[in-house]
Short mmCIF file of C-alpha atoms and ligand atoms in Angstrom, two decimals:
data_model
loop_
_atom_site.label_atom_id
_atom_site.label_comp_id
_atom_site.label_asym_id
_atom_site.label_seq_id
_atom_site.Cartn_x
_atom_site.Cartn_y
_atom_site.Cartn_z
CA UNK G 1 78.19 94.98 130.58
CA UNK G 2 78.69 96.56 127.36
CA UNK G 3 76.03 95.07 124.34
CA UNK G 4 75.07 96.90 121.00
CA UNK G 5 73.05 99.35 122.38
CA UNK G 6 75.44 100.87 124.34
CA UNK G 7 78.00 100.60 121.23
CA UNK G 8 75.04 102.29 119.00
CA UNK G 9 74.70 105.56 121.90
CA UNK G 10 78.25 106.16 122.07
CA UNK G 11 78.10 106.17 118.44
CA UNK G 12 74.88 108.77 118.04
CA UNK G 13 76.81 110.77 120.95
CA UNK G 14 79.69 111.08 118.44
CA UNK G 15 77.62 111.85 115.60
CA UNK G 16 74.91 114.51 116.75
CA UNK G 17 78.57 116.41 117.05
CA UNK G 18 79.40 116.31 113.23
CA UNK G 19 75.70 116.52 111.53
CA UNK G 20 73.12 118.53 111.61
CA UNK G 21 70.42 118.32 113.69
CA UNK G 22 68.39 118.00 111.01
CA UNK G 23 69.74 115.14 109.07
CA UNK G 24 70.77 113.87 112.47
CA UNK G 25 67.04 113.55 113.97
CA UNK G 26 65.78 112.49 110.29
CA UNK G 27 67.85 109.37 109.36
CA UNK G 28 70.56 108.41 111.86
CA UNK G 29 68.76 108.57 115.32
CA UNK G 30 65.91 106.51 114.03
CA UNK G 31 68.35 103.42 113.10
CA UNK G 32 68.10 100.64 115.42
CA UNK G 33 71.30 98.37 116.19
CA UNK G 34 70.58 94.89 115.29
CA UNK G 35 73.45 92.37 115.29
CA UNK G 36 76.93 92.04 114.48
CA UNK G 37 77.67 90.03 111.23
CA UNK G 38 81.22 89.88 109.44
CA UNK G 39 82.48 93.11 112.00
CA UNK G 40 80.11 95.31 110.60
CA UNK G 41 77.14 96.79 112.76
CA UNK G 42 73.79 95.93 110.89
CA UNK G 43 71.48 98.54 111.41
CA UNK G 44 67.83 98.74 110.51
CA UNK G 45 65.78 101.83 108.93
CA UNK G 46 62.41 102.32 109.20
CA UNK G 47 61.82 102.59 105.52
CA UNK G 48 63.64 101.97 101.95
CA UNK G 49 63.89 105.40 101.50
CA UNK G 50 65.68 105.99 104.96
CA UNK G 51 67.88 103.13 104.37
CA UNK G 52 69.14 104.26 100.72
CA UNK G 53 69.25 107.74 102.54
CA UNK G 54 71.32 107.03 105.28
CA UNK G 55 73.60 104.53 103.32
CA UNK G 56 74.61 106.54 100.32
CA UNK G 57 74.68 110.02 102.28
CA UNK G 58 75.98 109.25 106.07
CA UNK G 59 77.30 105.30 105.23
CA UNK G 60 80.87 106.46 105.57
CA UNK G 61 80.09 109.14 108.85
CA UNK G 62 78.72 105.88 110.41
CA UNK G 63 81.53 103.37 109.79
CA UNK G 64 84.08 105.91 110.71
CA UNK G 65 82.36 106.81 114.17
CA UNK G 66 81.33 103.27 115.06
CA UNK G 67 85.01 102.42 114.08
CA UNK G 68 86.65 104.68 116.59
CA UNK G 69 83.97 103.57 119.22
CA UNK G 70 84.70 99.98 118.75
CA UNK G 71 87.70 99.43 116.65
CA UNK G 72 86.92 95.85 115.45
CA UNK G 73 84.27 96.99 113.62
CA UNK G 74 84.72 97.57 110.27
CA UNK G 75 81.88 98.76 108.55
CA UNK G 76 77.33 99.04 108.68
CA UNK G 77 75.31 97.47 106.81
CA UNK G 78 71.99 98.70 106.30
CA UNK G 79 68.70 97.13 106.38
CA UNK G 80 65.01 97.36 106.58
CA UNK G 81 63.01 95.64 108.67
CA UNK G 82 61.86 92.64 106.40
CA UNK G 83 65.36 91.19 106.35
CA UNK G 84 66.38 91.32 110.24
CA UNK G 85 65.31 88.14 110.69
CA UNK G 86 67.72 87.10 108.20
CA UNK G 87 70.61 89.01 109.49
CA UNK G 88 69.55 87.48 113.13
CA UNK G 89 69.89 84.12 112.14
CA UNK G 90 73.22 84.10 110.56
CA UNK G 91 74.78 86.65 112.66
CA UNK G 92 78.21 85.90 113.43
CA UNK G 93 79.65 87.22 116.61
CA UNK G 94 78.68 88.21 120.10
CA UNK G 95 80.28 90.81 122.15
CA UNK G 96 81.52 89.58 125.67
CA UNK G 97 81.06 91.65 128.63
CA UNK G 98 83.76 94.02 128.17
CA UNK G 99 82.72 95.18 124.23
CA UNK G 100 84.69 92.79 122.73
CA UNK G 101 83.41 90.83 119.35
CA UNK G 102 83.94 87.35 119.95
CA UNK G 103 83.83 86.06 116.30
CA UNK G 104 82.52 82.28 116.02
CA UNK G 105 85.19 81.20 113.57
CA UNK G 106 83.58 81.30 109.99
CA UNK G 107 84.64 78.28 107.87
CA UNK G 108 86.10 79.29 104.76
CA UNK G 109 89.24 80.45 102.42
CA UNK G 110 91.58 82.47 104.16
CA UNK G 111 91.53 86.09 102.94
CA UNK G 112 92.90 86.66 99.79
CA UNK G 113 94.72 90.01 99.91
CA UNK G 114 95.11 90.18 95.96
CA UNK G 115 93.15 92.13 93.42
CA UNK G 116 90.63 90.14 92.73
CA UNK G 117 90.39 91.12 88.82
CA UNK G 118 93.83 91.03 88.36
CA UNK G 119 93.72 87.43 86.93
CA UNK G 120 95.38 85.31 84.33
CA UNK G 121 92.27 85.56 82.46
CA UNK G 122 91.65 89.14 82.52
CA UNK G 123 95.41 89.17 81.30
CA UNK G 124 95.42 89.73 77.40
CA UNK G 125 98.06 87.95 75.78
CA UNK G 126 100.13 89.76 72.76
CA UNK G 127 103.49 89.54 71.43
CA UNK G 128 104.46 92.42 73.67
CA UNK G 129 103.75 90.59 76.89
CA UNK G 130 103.85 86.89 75.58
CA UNK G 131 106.89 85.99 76.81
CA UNK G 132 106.42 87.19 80.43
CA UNK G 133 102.92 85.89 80.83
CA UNK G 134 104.47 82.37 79.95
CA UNK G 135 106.87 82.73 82.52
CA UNK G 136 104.47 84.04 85.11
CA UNK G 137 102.13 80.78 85.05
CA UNK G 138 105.20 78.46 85.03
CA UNK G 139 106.10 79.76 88.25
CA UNK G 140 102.59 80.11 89.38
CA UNK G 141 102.31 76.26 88.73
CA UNK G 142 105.26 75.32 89.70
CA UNK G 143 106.94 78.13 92.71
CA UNK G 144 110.42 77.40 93.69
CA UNK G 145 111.66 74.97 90.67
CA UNK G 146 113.30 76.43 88.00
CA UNK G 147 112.44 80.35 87.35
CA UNK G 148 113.61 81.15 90.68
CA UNK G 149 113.82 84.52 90.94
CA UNK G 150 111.49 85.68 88.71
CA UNK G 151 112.27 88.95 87.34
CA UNK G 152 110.14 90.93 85.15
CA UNK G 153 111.04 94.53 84.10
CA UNK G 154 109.09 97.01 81.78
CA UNK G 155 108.13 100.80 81.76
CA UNK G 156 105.26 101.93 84.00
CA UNK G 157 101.44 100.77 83.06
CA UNK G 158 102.10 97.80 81.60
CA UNK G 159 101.29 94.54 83.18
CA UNK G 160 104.01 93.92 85.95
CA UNK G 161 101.68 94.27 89.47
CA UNK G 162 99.09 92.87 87.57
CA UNK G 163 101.14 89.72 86.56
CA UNK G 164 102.04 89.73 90.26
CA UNK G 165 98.54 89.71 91.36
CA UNK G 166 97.46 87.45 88.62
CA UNK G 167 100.23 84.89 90.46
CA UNK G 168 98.96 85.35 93.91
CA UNK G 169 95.60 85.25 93.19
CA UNK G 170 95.97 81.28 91.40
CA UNK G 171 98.18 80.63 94.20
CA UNK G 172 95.55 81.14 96.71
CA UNK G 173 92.97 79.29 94.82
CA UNK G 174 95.35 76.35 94.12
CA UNK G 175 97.62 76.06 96.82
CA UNK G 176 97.75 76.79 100.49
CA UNK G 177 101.29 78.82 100.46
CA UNK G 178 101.89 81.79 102.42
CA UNK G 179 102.45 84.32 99.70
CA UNK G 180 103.98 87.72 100.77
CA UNK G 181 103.56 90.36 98.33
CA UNK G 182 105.15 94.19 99.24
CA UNK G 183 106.10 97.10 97.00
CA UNK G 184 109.31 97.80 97.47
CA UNK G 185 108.98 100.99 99.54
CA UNK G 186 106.74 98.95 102.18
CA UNK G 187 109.59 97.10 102.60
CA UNK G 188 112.15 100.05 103.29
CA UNK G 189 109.72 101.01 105.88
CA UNK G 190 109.68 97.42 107.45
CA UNK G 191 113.47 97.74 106.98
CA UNK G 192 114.14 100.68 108.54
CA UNK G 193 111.56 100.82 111.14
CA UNK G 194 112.87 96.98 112.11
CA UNK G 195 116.69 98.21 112.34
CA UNK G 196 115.31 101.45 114.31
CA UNK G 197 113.13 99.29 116.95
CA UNK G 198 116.61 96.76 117.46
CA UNK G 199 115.47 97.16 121.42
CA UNK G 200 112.62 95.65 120.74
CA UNK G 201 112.24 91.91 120.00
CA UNK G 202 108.69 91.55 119.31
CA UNK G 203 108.84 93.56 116.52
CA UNK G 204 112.28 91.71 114.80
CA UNK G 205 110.43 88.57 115.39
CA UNK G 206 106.84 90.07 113.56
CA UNK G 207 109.75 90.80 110.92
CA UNK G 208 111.20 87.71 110.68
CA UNK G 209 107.93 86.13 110.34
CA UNK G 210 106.76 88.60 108.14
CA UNK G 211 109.79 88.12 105.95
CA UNK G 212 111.11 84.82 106.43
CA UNK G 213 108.42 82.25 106.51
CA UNK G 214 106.98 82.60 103.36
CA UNK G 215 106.60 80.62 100.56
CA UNK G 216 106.67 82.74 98.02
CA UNK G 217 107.86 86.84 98.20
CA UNK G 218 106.68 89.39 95.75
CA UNK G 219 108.53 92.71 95.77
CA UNK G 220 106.84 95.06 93.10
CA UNK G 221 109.17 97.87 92.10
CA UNK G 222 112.61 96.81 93.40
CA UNK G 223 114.04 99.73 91.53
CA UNK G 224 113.40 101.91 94.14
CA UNK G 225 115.86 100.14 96.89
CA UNK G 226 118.50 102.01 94.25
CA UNK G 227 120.92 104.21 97.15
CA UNK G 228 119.53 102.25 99.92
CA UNK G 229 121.90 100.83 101.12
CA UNK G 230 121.24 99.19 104.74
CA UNK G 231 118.20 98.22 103.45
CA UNK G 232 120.11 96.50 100.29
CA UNK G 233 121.70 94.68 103.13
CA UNK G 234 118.86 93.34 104.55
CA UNK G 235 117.21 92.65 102.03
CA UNK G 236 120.35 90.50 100.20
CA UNK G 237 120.34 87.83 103.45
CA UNK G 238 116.41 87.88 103.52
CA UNK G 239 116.84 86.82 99.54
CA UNK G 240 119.28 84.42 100.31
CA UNK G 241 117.43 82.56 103.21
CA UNK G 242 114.14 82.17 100.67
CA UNK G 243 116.34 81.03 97.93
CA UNK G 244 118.17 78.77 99.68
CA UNK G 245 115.08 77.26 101.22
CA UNK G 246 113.64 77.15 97.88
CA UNK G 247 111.61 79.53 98.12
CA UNK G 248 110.20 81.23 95.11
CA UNK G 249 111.11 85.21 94.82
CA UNK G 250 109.47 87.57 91.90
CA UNK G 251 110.59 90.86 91.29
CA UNK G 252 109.52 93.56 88.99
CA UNK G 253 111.50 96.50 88.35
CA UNK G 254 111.25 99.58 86.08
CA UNK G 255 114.60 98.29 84.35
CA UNK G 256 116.78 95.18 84.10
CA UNK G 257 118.83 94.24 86.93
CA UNK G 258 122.25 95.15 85.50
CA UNK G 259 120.49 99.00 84.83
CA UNK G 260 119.33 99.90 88.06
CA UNK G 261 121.55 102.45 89.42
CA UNK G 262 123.28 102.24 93.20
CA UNK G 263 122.40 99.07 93.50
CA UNK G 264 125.05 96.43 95.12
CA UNK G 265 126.75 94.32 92.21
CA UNK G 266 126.25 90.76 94.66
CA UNK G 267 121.98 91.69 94.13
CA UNK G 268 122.24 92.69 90.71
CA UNK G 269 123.95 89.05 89.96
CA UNK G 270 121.04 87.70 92.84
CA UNK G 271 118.23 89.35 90.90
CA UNK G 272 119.65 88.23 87.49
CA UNK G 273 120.34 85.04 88.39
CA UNK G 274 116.98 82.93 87.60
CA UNK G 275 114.90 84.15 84.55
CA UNK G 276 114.37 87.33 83.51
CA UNK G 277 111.72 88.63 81.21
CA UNK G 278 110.54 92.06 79.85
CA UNK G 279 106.79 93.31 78.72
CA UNK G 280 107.24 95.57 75.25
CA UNK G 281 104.47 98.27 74.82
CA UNK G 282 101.79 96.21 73.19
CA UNK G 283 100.84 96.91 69.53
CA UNK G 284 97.14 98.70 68.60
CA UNK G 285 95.21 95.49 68.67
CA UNK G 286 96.08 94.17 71.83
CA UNK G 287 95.86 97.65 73.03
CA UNK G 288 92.03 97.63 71.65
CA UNK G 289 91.32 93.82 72.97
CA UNK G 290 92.49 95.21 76.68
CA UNK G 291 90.25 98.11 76.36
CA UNK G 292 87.34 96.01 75.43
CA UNK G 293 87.85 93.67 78.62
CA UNK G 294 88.17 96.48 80.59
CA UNK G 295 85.10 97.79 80.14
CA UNK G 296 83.47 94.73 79.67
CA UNK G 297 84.71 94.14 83.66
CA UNK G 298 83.21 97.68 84.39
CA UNK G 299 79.56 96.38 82.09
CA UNK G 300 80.05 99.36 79.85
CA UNK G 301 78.86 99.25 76.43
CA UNK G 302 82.49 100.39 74.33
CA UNK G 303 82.26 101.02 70.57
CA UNK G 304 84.83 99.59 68.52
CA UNK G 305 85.16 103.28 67.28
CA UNK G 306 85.59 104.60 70.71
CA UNK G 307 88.02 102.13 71.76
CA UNK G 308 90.61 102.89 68.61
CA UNK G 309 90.27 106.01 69.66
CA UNK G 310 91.28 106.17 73.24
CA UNK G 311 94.32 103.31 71.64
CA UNK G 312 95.43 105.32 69.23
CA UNK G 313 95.87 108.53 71.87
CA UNK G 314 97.61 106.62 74.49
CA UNK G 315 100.45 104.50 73.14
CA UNK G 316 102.39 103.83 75.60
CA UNK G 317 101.15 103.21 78.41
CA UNK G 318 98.07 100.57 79.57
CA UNK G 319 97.13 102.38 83.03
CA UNK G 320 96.95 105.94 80.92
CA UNK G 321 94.51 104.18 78.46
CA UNK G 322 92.35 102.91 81.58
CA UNK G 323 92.19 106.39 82.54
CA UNK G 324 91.16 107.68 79.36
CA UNK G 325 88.42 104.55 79.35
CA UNK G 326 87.38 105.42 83.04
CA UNK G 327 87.15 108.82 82.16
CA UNK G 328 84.40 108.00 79.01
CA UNK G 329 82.94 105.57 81.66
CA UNK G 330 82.37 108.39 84.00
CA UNK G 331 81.57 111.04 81.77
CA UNK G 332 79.03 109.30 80.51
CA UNK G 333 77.46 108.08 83.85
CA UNK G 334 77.76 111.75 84.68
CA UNK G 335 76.01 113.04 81.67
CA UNK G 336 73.82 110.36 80.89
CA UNK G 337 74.60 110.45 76.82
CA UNK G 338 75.92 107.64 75.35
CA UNK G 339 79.58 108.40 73.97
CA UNK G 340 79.82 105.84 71.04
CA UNK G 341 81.35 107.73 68.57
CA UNK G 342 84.97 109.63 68.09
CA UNK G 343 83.59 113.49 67.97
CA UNK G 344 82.03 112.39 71.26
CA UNK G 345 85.17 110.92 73.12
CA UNK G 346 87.02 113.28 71.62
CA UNK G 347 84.64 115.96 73.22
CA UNK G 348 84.83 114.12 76.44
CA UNK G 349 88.59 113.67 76.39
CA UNK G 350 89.43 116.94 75.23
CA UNK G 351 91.51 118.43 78.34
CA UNK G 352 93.20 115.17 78.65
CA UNK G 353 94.52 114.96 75.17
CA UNK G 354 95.55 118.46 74.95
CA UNK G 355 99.46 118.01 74.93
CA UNK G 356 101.34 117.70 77.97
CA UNK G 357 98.28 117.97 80.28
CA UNK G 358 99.00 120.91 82.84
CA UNK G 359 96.26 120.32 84.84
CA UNK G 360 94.67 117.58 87.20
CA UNK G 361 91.02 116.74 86.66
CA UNK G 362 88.76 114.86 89.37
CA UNK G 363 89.20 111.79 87.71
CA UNK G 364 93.17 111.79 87.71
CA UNK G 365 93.11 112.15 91.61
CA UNK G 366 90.27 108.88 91.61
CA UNK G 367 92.47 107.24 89.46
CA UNK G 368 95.52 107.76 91.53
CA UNK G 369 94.05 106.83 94.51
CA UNK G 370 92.42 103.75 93.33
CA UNK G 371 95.68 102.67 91.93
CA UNK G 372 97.48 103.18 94.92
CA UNK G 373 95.24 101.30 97.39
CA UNK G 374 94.50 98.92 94.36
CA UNK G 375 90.78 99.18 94.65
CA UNK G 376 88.60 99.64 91.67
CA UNK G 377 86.87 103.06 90.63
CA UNK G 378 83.62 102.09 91.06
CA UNK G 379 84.08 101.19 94.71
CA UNK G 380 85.96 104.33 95.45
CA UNK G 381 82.94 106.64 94.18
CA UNK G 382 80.19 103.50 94.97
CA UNK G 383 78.12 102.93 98.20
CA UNK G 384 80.09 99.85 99.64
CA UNK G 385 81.76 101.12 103.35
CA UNK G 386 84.00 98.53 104.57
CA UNK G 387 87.03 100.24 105.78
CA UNK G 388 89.80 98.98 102.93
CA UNK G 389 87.10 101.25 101.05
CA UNK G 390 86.26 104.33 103.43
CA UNK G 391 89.74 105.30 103.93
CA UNK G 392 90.84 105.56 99.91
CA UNK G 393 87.21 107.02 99.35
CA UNK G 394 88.42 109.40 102.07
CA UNK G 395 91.83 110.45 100.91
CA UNK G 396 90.47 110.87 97.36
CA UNK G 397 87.82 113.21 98.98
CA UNK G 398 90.91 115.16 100.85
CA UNK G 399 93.14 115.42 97.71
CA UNK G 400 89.96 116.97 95.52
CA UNK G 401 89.27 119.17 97.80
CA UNK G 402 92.70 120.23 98.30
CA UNK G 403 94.31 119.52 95.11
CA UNK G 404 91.13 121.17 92.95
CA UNK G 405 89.22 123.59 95.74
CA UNK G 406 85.90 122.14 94.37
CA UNK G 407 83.40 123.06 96.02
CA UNK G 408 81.82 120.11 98.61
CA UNK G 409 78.90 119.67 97.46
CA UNK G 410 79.80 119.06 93.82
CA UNK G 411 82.56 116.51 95.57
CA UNK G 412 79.71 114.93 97.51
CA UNK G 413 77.76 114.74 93.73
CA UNK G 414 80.37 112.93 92.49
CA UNK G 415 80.77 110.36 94.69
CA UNK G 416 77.50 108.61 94.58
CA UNK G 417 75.44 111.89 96.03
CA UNK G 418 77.08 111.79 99.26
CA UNK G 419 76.22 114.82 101.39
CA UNK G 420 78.23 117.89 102.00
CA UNK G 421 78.82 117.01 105.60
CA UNK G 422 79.98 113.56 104.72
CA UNK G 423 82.58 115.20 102.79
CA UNK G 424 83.42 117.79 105.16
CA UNK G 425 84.24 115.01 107.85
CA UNK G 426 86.23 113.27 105.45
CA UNK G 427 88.25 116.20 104.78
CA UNK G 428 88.72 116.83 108.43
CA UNK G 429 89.56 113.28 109.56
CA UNK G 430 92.35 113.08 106.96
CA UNK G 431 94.19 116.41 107.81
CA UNK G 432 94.27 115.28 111.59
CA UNK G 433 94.90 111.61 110.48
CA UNK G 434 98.07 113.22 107.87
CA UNK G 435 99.66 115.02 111.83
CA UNK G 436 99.21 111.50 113.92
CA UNK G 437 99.08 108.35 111.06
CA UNK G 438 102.28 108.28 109.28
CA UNK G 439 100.97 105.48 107.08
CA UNK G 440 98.01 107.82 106.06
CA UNK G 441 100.96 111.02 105.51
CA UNK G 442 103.09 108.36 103.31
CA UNK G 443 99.93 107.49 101.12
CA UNK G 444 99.05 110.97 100.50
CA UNK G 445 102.52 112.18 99.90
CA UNK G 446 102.88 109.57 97.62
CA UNK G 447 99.64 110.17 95.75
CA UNK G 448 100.33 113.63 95.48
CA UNK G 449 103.93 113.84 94.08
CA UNK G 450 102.49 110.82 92.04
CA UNK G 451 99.49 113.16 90.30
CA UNK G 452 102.10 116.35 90.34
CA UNK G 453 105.09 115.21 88.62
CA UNK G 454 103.74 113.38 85.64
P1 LIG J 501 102.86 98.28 86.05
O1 LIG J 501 102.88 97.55 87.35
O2 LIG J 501 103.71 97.62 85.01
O3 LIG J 501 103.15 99.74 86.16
P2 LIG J 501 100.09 97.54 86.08
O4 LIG J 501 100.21 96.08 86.27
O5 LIG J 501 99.66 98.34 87.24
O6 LIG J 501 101.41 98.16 85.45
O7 LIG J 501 99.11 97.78 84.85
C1 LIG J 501 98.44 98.99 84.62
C2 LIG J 501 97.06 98.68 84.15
O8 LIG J 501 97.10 98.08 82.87
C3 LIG J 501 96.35 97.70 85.05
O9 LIG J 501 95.01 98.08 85.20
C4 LIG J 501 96.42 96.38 84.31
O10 LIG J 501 95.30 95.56 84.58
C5 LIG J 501 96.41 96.84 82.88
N1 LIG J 501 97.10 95.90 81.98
C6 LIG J 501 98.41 95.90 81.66
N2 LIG J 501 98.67 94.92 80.78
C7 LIG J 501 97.51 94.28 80.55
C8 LIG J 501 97.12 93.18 79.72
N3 LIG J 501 98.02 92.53 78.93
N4 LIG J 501 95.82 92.81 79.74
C9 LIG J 501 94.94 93.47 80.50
N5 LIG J 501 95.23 94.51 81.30
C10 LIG J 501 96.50 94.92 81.33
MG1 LIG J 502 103.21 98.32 89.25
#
């Protein structure tokens, strides 16, 4: 009979390996397994101290051990001893004889996969993007009538996955329609790896499901199936079977239909065929109104001076100036000064304004990664260890330490004080994880020639 106990040895087995002894008989062998709530293991520390210890330093060692003990757990949770009793009573799964968590199904909204502050709201409106954001809600409020496709085209950084997100996310809250949303090179790889595994009819049908039975299908980046041509294919009949069933479609693309190279005439006319809209670079002020809701998301304190000056230096493109406003954001967490006035970001920004920027920075590599797993900065560097977090926070830690040889202890500073042996695991786990996961390989190839050929 397997229980939590004998999920919490296995676990201390595994990680007496990869500490120290030290830190090993300090904070982790004193936990106690309490419960499972939500997947996660709740463990209790003797004191405050051991539990901010143990969560910011060996949080991420934890989840990743306990996850490869038990793989339907996803993350710890760490308490002291004045809230078990709290964690006891709402507790939310058992484990049946054999280690499995039996979850007691927990009323409630079905996950929503989008990012949750990429909203219509957080969306500022300006003649550049006017036009688009009009036609995004009228297909949000009305999916399959009369934008159907949706396609909305502009150069990189400015608005299109977030107008995508900003879709899906008041489609879950108002609807209950199955809403697919892919980039387009996750589906080439269902493509492919579907017309590879023909043998195989479980996986066509997890394809057809996948692909076929939704309500509404976002494909972000389109311009990418340019030269793919089985996969053009496959994806012209799945197109055709939404349509036809009224399904709505929304594409984005880097360029208009009839501009995207080696792509099949019969899709260009498909992806043309409903409305199609473009977002223009977006003038100073709405540049300076973004950055303001930006970091009013993030609760930092921007000066009007500061943000006309990040504005000004990035014209023309929205993600950049988020970088450059991240980059303030963490310089001055870093520092502790206040940077309110233009000598000051201009101090901060310097190697990032200097033309042409040769080199990658810390930042650029968080930045990338958070973008590409579409979780925010502050959760990347920030305490929280559920695994959609761990993983990112993982391959950011790789790509530093690779990318920038920085020392691990400085890496472990900057995210949230994590210690040098957290790090050092991380780096390990993903160069094993890049020879045997090909979905971790693809993310970091992608990251990299991402951050390399800017
Ligand atoms: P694209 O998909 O076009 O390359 P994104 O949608 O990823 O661009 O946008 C890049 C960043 O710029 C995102 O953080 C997004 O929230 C932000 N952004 C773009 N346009 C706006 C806008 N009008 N209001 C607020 N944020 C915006
Ligand atoms: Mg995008």
């Amino acid at each position: 009979m397997i229980n939590i106990d004998n999920i919490w040895k296995d676990t201390l087995d595994e990680l007496s390996k990869l500490m120290t002894v030290v830190s090993f008989e300090v904070w982790v062998e004193k936990l106690e397994p309490v419960c499972i709530f939500q997947n996660q293991l709740v463990l209790c520390a003797p004191t405050k101290t051991a539990k901010k210890t143990v969560e910011t330093k060996y949080g991420d060692v934890i989840t990743e051990v306990l996850s490869a003990v038990n793989p339907q757990l996803t993350g710890s949770i760490f308490i002291t001893e004045e809230q078990k009793d709290e964690y006891l009573k709402s507790q939310d799964s058992v484990l049946d004889g054999a280690g499995f968590i039996i979850n007691e199904p927990v009323p409630g909204p079905i996950k929503n996969p989008f990012k949750e502050n990429y909203t219509f709201e957080t969306f500022i409106q300006g003649k550049s993007n006017a036009y688009a954001l009009a036609a995004a809600k009228s297909v949000a409020e009305n999916p399959g009538g009369t934008y159907n496709p949706l396609f909305i085209y502009s150069g990189v950084g400015l608005g299109k996955t977030h107008l995508l997100n900003a879709i899906g996310n008041y489609l879950m809250s108002t609807t209950k329609s199955r809403i697919l949303y892919v980039n387009s090179e996750t589906m080439i790889n269902d493509i492919i790896s579907n017309m590879t595994n023909k043998t195989s009819n479980e996986e066509s049908n997890a394809f057809r499901e996948k692909y076929r039975t939704c309500d509404v299908l976002m494909v972000d980046d389109v311009q990418f199936l340019s030269g793919k041509t089985a996969t053009q294919e496959a994806f012209f009949h799945i197109f055709n079977d939404l349509y036809q069933n009224n399904k709505q479609i929304i594409l984005t693309s880097d360029k208009a239909p009839k501009d995207i190279g080696a792509l099949e005439e019969r899709l260009k006319t498909r992806f043309a065929s409903g409305l199609t809209v473009d977002i223009q670079i977006p003038d100073l002020e709405t540049r300076v109104a973004i950055l303001h809701s930006k970091a009013a998301q993030q609760k930092f304190n921007l000066s009007k001076e500061v943000a006309f000056f990040i504005a000004e230096n990035s014209p023309s493109s929205i993600r950049e100036m988020e970088g450059l406003l991240n980059k303030i954001i963490f310089y001055s967490s870093l520092t502790n000064h206040i940077i309110d006035t233009e000598e000051l970001a201009q101090e901060a920004l310097k190697d990032s304004l200097s033309e042409k920027k040769e080199v990658i920075d810390a930042t650029d590599i968080v930045n990338a990664v958070a973008d590409y797993f579409r979780v925010s900065v502050q959760d990347l560097v920030g305490p929280k260890r559920e695994k959609k977090i761990v993983e990112p926070r993982m391959i950011a830690i790789y790509l530093i330490n690779e990318l920038l040889s920085m020392p691990l202890a400085a890496i472990g500073a900057m995210f949230g004080n994590r210690d040098h042996t957290t790090i050092m695991h991380s780096r390990d786990k993903i160069t094993e994880d890049i020879r045997t996961d090909t979905r971790i390989k693809i993310a970091v190839v992608d990251i990299k020639s991402k951050l390399l050929d800017r």
